PDB file of C-alpha atoms in Angstrom:
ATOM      1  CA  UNK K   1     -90.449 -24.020 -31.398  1.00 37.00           C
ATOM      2  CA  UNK K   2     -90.258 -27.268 -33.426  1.00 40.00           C
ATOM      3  CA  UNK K   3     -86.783 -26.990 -35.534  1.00 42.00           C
ATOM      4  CA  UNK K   4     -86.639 -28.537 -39.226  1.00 47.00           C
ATOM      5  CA  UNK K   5     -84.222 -30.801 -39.343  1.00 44.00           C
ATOM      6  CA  UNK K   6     -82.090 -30.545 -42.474  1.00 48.00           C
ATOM      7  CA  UNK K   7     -78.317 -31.562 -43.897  1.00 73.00           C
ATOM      8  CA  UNK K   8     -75.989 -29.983 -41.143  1.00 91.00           C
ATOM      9  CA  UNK K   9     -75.045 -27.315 -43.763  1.00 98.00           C
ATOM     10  CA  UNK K  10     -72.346 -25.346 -42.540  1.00 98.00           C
ATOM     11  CA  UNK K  11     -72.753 -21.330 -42.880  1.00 99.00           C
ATOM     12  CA  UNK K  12     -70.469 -18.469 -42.193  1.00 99.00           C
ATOM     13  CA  UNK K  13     -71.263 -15.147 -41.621  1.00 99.00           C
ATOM     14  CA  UNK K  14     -68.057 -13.267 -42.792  1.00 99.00           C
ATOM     15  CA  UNK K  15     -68.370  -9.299 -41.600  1.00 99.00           C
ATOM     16  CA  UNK K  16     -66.091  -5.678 -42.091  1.00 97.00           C
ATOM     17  CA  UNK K  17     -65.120  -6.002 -38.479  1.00 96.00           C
ATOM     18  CA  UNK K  18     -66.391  -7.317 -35.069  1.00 95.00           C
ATOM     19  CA  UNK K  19     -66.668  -4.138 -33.205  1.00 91.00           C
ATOM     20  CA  UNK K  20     -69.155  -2.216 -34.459  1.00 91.00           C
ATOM     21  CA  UNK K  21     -72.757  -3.183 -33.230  1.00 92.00           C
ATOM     22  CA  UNK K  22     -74.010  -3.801 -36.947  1.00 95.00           C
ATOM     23  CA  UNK K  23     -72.696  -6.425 -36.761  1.00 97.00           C
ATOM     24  CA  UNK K  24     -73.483  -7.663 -33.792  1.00 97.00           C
ATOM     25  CA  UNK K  25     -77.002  -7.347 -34.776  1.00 96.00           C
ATOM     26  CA  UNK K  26     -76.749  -8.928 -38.198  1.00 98.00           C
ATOM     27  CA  UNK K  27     -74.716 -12.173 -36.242  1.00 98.00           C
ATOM     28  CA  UNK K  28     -78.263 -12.307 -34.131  1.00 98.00           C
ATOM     29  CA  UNK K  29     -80.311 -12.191 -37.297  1.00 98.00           C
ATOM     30  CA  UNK K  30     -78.325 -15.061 -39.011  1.00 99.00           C
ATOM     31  CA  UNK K  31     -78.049 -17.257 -35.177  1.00 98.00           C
ATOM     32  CA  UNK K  32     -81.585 -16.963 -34.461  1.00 98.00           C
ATOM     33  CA  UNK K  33     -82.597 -18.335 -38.252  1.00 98.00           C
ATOM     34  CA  UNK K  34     -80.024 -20.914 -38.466  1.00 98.00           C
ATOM     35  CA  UNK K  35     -81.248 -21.898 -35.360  1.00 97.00           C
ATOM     36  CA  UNK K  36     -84.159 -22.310 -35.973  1.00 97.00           C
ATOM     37  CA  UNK K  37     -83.289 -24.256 -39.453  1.00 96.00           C
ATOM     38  CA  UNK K  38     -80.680 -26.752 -37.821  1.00 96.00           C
ATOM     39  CA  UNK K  39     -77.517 -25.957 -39.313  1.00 98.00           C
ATOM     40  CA  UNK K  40     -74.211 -25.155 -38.366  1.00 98.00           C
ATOM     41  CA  UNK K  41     -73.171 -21.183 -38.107  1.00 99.00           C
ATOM     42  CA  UNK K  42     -70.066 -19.478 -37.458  1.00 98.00           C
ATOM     43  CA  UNK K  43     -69.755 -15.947 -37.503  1.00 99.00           C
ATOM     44  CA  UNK K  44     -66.609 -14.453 -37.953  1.00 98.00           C
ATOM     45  CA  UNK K  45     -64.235 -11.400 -38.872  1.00 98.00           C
ATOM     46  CA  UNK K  46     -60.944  -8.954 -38.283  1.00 97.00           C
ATOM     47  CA  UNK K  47     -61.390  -7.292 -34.977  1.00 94.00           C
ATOM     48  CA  UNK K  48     -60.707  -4.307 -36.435  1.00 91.00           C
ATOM     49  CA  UNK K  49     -61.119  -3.356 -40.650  1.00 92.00           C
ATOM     50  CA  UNK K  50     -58.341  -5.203 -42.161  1.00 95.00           C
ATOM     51  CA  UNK K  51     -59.169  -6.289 -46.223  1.00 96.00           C
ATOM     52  CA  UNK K  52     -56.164  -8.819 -46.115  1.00 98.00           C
ATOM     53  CA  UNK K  53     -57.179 -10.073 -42.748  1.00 98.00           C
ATOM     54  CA  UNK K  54     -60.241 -10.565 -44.187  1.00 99.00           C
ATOM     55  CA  UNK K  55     -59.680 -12.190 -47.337  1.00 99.00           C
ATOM     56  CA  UNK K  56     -57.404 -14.542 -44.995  1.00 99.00           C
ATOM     57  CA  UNK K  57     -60.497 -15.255 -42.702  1.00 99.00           C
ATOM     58  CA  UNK K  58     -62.472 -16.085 -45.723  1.00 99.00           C
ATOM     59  CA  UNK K  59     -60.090 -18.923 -47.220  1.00 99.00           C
ATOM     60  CA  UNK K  60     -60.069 -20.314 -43.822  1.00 99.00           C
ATOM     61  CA  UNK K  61     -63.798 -20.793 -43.915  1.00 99.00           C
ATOM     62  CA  UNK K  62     -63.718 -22.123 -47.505  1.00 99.00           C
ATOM     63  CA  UNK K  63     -60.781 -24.709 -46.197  1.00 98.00           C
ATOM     64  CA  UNK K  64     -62.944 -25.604 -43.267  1.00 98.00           C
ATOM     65  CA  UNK K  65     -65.650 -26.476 -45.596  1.00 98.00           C
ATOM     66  CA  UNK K  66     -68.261 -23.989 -45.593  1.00 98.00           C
ATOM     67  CA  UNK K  67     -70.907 -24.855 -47.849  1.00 98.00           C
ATOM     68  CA  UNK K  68     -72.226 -20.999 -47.540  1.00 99.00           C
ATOM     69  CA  UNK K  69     -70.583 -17.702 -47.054  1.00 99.00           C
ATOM     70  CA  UNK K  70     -72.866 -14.535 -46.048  1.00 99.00           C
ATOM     71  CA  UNK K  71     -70.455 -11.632 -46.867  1.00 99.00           C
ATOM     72  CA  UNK K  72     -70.192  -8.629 -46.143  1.00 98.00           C
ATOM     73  CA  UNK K  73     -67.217  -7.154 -48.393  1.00 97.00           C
ATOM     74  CA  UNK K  74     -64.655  -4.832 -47.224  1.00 95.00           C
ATOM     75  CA  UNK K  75     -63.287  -4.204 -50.286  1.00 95.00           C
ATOM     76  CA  UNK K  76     -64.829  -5.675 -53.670  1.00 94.00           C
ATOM     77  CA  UNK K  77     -62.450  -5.303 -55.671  1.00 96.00           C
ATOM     78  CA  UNK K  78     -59.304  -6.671 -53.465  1.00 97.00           C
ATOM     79  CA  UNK K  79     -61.914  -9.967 -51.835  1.00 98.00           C
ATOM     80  CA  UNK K  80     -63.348 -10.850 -55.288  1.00 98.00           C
ATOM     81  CA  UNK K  81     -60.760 -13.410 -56.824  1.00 98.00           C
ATOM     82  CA  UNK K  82     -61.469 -15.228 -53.018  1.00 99.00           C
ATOM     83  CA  UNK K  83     -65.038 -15.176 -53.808  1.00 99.00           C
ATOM     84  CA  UNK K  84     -64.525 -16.844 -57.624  1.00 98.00           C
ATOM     85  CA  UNK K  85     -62.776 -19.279 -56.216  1.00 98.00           C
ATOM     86  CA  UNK K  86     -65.223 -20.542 -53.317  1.00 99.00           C
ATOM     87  CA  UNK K  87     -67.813 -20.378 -56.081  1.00 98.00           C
ATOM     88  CA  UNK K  88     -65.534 -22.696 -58.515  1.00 98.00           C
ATOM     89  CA  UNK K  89     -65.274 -25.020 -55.244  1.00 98.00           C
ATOM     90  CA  UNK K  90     -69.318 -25.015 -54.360  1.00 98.00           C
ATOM     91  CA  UNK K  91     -69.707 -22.608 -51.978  1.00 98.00           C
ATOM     92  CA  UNK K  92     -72.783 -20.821 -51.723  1.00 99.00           C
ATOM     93  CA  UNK K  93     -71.809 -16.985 -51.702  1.00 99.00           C
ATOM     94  CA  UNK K  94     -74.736 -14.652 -50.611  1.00 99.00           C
ATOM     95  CA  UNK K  95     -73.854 -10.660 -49.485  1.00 99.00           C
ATOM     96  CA  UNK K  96     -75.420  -8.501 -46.549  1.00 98.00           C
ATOM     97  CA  UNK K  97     -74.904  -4.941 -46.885  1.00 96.00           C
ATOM     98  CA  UNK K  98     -71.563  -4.725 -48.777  1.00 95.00           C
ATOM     99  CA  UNK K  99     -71.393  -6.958 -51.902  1.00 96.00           C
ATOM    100  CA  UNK K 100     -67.955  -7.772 -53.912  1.00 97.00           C
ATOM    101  CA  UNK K 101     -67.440  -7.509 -57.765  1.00 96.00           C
ATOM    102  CA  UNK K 102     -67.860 -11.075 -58.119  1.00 97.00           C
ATOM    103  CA  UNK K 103     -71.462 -12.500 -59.070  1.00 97.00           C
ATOM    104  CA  UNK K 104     -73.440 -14.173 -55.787  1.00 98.00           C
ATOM    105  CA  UNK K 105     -77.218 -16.243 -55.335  1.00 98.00           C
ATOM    106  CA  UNK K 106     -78.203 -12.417 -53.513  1.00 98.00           C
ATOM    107  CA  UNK K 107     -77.540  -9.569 -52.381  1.00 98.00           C
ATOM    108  CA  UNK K 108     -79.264  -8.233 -49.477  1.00 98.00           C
ATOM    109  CA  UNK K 109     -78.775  -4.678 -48.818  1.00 97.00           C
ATOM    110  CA  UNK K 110     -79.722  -0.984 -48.156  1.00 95.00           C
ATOM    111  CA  UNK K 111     -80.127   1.125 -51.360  1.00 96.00           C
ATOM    112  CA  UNK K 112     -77.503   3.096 -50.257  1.00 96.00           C
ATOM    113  CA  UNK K 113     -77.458   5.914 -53.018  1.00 98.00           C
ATOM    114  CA  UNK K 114     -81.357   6.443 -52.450  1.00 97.00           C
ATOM    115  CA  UNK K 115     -80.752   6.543 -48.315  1.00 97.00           C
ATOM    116  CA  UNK K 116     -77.752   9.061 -48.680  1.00 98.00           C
ATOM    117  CA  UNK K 117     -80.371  11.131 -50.871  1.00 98.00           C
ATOM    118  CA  UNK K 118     -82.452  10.771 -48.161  1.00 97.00           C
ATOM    119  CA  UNK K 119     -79.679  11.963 -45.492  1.00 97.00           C
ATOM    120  CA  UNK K 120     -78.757  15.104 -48.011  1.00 97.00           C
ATOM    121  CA  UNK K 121     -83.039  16.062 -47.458  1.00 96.00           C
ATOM    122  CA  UNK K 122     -82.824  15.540 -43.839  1.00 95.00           C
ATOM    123  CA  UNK K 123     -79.857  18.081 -43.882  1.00 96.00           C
ATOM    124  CA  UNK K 124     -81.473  20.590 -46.147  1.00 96.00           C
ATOM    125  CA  UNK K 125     -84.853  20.951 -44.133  1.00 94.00           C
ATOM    126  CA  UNK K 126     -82.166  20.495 -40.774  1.00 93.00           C
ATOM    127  CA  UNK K 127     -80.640  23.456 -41.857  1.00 95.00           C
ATOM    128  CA  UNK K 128     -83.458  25.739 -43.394  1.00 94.00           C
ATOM    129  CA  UNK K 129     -85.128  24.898 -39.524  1.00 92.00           C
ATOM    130  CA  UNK K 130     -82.514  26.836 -37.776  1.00 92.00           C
ATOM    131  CA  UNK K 131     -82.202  29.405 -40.821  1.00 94.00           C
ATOM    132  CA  UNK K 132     -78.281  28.609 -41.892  1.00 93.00           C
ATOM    133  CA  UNK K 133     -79.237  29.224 -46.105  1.00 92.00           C
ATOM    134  CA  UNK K 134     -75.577  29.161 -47.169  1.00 94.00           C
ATOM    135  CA  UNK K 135     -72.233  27.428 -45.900  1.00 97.00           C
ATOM    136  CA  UNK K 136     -70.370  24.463 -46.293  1.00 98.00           C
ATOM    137  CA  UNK K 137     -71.247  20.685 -45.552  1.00 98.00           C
ATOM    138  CA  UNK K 138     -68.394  18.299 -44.466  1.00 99.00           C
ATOM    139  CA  UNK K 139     -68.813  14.645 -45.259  1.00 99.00           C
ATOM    140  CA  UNK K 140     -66.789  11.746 -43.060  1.00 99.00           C
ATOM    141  CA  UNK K 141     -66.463   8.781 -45.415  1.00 98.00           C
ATOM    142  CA  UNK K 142     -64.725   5.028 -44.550  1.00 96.00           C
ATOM    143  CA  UNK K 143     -62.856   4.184 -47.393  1.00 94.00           C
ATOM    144  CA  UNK K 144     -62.835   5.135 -50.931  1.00 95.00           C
ATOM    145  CA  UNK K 145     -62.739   1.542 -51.853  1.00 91.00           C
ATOM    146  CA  UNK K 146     -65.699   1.207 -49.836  1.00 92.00           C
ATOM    147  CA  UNK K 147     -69.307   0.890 -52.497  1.00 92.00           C
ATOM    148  CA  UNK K 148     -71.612   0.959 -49.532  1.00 94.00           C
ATOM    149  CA  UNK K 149     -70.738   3.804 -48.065  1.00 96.00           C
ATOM    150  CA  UNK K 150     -69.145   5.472 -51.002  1.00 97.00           C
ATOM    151  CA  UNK K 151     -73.171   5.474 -52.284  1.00 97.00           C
ATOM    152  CA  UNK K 152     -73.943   7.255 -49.654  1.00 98.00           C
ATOM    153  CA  UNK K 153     -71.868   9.981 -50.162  1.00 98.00           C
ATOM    154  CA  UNK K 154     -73.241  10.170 -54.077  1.00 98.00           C
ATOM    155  CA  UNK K 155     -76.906  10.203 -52.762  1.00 98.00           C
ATOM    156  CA  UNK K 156     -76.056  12.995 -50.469  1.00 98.00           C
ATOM    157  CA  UNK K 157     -74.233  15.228 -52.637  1.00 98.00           C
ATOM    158  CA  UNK K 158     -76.432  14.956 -56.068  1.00 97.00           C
ATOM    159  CA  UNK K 159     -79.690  15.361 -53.440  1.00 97.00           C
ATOM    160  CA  UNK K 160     -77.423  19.216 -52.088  1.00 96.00           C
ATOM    161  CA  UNK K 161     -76.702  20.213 -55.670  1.00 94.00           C
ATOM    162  CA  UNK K 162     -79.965  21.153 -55.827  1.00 92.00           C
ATOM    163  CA  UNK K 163     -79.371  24.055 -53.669  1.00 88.00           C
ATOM    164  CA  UNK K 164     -76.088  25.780 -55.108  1.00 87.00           C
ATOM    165  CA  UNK K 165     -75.912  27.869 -51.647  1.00 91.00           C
ATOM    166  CA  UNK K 166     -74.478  24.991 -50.126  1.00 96.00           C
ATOM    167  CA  UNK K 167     -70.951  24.145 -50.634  1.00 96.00           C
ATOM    168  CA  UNK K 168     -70.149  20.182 -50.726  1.00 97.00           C
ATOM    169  CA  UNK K 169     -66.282  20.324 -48.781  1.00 98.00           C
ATOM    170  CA  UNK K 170     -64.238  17.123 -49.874  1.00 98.00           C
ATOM    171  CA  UNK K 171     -64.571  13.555 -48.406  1.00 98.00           C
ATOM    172  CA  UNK K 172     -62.249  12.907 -45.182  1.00 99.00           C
ATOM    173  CA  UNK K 173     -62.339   9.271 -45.166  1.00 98.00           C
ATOM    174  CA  UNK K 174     -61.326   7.860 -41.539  1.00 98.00           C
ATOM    175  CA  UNK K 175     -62.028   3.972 -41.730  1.00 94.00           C
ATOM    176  CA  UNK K 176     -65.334   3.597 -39.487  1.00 94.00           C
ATOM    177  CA  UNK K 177     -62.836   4.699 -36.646  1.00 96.00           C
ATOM    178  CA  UNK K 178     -64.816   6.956 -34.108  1.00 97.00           C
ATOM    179  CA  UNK K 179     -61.352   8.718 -32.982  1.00 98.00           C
ATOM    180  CA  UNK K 180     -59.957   9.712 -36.613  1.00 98.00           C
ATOM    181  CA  UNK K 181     -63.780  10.951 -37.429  1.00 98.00           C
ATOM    182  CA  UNK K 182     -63.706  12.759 -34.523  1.00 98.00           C
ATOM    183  CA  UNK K 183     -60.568  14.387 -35.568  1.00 99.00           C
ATOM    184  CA  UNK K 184     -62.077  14.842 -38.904  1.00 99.00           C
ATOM    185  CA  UNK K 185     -65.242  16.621 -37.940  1.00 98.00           C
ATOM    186  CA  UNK K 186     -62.532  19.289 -35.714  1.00 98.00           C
ATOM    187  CA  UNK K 187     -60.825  19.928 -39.156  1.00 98.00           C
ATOM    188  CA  UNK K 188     -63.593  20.605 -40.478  1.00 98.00           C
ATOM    189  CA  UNK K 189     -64.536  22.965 -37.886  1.00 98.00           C
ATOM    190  CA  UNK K 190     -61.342  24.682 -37.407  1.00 97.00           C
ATOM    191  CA  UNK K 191     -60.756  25.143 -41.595  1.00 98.00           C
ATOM    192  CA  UNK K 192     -64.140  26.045 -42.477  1.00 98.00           C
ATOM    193  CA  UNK K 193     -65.581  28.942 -40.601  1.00 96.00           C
ATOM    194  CA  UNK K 194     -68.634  28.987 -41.948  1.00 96.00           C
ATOM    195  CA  UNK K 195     -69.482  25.365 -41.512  1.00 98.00           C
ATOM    196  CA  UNK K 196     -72.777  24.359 -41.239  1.00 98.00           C
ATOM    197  CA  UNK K 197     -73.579  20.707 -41.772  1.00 98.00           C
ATOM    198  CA  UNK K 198     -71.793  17.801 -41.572  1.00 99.00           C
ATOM    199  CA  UNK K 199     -72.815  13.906 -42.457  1.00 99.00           C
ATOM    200  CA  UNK K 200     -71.096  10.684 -41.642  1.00 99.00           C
ATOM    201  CA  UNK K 201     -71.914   7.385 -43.409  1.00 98.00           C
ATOM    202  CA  UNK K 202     -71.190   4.724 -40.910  1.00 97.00           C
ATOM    203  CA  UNK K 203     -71.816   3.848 -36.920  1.00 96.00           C
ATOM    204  CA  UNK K 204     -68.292   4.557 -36.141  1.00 96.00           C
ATOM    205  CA  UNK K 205     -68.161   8.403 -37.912  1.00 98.00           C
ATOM    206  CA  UNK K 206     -71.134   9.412 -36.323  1.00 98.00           C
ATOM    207  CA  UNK K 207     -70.303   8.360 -32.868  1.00 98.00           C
ATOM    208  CA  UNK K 208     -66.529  10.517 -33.632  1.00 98.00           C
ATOM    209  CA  UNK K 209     -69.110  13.778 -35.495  1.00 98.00           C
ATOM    210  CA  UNK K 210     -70.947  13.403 -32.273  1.00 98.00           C
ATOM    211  CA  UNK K 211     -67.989  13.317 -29.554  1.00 98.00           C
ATOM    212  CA  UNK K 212     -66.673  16.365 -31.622  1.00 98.00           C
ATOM    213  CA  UNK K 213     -69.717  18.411 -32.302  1.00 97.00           C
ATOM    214  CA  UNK K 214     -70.919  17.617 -28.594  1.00 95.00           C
ATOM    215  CA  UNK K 215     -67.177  19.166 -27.074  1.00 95.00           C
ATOM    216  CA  UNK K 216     -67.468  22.270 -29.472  1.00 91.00           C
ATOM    217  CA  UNK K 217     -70.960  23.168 -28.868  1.00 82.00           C
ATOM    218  CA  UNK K 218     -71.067  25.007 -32.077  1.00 87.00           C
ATOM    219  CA  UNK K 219     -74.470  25.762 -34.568  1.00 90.00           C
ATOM    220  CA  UNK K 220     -74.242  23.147 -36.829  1.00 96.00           C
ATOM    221  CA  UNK K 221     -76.369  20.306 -37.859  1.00 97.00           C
ATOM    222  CA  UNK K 222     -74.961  16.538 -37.700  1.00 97.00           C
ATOM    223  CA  UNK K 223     -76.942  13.631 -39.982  1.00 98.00           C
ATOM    224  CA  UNK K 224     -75.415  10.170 -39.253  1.00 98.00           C
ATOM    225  CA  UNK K 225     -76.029   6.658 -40.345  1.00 97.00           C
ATOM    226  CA  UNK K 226     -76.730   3.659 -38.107  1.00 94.00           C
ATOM    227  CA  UNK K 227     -77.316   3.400 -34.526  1.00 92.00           C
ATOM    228  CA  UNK K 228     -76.334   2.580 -30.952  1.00 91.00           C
ATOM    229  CA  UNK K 229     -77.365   3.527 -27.453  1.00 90.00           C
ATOM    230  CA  UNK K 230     -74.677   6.150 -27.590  1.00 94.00           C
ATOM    231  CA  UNK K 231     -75.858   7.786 -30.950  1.00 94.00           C
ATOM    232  CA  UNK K 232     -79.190   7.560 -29.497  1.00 91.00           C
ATOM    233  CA  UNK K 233     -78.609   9.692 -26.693  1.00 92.00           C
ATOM    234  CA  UNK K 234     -76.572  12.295 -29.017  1.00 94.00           C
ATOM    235  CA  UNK K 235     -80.161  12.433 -31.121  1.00 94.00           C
ATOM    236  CA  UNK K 236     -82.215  12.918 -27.638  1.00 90.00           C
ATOM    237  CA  UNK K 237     -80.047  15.728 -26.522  1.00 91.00           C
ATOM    238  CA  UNK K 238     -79.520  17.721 -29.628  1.00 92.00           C
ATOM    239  CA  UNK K 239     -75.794  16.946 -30.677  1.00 95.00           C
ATOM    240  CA  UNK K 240     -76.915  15.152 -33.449  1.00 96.00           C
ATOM    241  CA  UNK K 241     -79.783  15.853 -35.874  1.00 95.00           C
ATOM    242  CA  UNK K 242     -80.834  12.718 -37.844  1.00 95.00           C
ATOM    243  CA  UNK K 243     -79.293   9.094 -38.056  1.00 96.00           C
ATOM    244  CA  UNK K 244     -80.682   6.397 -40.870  1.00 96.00           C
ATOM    245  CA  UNK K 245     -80.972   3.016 -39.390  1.00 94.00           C
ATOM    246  CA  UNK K 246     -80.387   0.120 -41.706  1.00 94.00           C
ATOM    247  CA  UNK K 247     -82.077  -3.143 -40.483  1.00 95.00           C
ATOM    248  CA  UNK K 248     -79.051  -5.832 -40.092  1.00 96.00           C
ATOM    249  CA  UNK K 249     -80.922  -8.381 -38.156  1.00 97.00           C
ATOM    250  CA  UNK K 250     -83.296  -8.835 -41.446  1.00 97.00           C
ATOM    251  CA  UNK K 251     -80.234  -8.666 -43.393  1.00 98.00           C
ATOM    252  CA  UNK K 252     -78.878 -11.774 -41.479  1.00 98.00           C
ATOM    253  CA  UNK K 253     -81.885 -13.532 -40.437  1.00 98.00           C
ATOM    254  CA  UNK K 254     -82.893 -13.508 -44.803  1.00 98.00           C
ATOM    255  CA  UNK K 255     -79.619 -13.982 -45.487  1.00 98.00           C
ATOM    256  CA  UNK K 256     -79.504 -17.040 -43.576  1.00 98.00           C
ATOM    257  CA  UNK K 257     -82.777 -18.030 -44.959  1.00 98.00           C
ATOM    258  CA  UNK K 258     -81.694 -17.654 -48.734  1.00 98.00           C
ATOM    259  CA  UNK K 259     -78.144 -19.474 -47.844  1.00 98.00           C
ATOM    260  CA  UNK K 260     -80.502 -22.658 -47.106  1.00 98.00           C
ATOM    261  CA  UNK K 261     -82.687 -22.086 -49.996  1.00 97.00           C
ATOM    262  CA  UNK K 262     -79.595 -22.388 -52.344  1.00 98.00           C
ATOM    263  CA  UNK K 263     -78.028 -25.005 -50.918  1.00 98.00           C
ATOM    264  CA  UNK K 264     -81.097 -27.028 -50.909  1.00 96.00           C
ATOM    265  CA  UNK K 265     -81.560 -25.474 -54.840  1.00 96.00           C
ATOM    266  CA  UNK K 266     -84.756 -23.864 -54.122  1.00 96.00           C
ATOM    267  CA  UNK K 267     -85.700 -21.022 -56.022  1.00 92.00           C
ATOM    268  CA  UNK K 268     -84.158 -17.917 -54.286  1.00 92.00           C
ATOM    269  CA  UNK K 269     -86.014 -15.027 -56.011  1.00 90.00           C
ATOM    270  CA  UNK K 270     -84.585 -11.761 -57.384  1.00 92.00           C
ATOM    271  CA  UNK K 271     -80.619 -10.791 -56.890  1.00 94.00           C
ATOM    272  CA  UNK K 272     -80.956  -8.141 -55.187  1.00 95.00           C
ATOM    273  CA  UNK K 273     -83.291  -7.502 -52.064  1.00 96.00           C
ATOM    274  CA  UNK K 274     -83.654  -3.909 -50.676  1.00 96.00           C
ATOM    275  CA  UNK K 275     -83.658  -4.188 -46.653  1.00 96.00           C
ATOM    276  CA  UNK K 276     -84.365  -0.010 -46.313  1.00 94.00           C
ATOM    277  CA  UNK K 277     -83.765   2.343 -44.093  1.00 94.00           C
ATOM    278  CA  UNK K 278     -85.761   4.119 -41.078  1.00 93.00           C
ATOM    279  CA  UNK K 279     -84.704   7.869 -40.534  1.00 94.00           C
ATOM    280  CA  UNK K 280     -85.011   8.629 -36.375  1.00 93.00           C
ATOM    281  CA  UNK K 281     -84.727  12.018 -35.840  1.00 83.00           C
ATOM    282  CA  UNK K 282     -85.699  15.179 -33.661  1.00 71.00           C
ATOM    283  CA  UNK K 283     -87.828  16.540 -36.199  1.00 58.00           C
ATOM    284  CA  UNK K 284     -90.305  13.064 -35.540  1.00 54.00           C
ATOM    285  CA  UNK K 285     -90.886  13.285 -32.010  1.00 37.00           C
ATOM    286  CA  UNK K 286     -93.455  10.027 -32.420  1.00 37.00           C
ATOM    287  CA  UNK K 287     -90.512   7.809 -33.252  1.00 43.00           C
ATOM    288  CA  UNK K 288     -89.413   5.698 -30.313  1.00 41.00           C
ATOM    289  CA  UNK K 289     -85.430   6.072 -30.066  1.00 38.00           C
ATOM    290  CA  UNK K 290     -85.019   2.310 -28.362  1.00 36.00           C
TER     291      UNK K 290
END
């Protein structure tokens, strides 16, 4: 493949964390296009969900002379005087998946609200399947501070207050960490006998619902969001229901595309591009869990 030789523009991918494989995907997204257009790309982020570590990481790639960040915010509100301040300096500010308060070229994201609607349906018809018509329905959230997956938790509940025999419990919020969700999920299952549901709203709170429901191997139904090979087998044998899958690699590979385009001050279309989500699940045997 012929590349197109441009500026060497440097871009930064700036994520939550490096652990989770998200974001491993997204990196491959953003490599593979800015490979492909010639410039340089760094991706970077705290090992582990850290907002200060991350604003820190940030100013570093400002002060190495980034002329594009792709970021993915941890917290809006504490990252966004960071992001003013590239943008007073000329930096190029676009944001996959979790946007700050501060105003960027894009945003490329899931419609978060509308996909944790869509996880509240895949738990209604999950539990009208195996006939549980009343109970409560735990939710494992990251942070409050958190938009993206704070959406989620909106779409799911308004979608369940549509059926009044369901009782919403309140938010445990565990910071993406598989261990403290696990722990979560066991609260919920030890102070809520008649538990029937609950739904986590990142990779790293499903994979602790599914350690926990899998070691209870109790009657109720799990919806997560994202995916891995381990979540994947959890869906194949039962332990968990439904995960959405968000699409990270288009995230970064557009996101890298649109950095370009605004550097080179091409027309970058609408604010706000909707990357969707893909629900794999036991109840659609067709779809190929690879």
């Amino acid at each position: 493949m012929n590349h197109i030789v441009n500026e060497n523009y440097i871009i930064y991918l700036i994520t939550m964390d490096k652990s989770d494989q998200f974001w491993m995907i997204m990196d491959n997204g953003a490599r593979e296009m800015a490979s492909m257009l010639g410039v340089t790309y760094e991706w970077d982020a705290p090992l582990t969900r850290d907002i200060n570590n991350q604003i820190q990481i940030f100013n570093n790639a400002v002060a190495a002379g980034a002329d594009a960040i792709m970021l993915a915010a941890s917290d809006p509100l504490q990252i966004s005087s960071a992001v003013e301040e590239a943008k007073a300096k000329g930096v190029k500010i676009i944001y996959v998946d979790a946007p700050a308060f501060e105003e960027a070229v894009i945003t490329l994201a899931t419609d978060n609200y509308t996909a944790g609607r869509i996880a509240g349906e895949n738990m209604f018809y999950g539990l009208e399947e195996i006939g549980l018509t009343y109970g409560s329905i735990g939710i494992i959230g990251v942070t409050p501070e958190n938009r993206t997956t704070v959406n989620r938790e909106m779409g799911f509940r308004d979608y369940l207050k549509l059926f009044a025999r369901y009782q919403i419990l309140e938010t445990i919020y565990t910071n993406g960490d598989p261990e403290l969700a696990k722990q979560a999920t066991e609260k919920f299952i030890r102070d809520n006998p008649n538990l029937v549901g609950v739904f986590s709203t990142n990779e790293g709170s499903t994979l602790g619902m599914g350690y926990a429901l899998r070691e209870n191997d109790i009657n109720i139904i799990g919806i997560g969001f994202d995916i891995t090979a381990m979540i994947q087998e959890m869906i194949r044998d039962n332990t968990i229901k439904a995960t959405l899958v968000q699409n990270p690699f288009t995230m970064g590979y557009l996101g890298m595309a649109e950095a370009v385009a605004a550097l080179r001050g091409f027309d970058t279309g609408p604010q706000l591009i909707n990357t969707g989500v893909t629900v794999v699940n036991i109840y659609t045997p067709s779809r190929t869990l690879s």
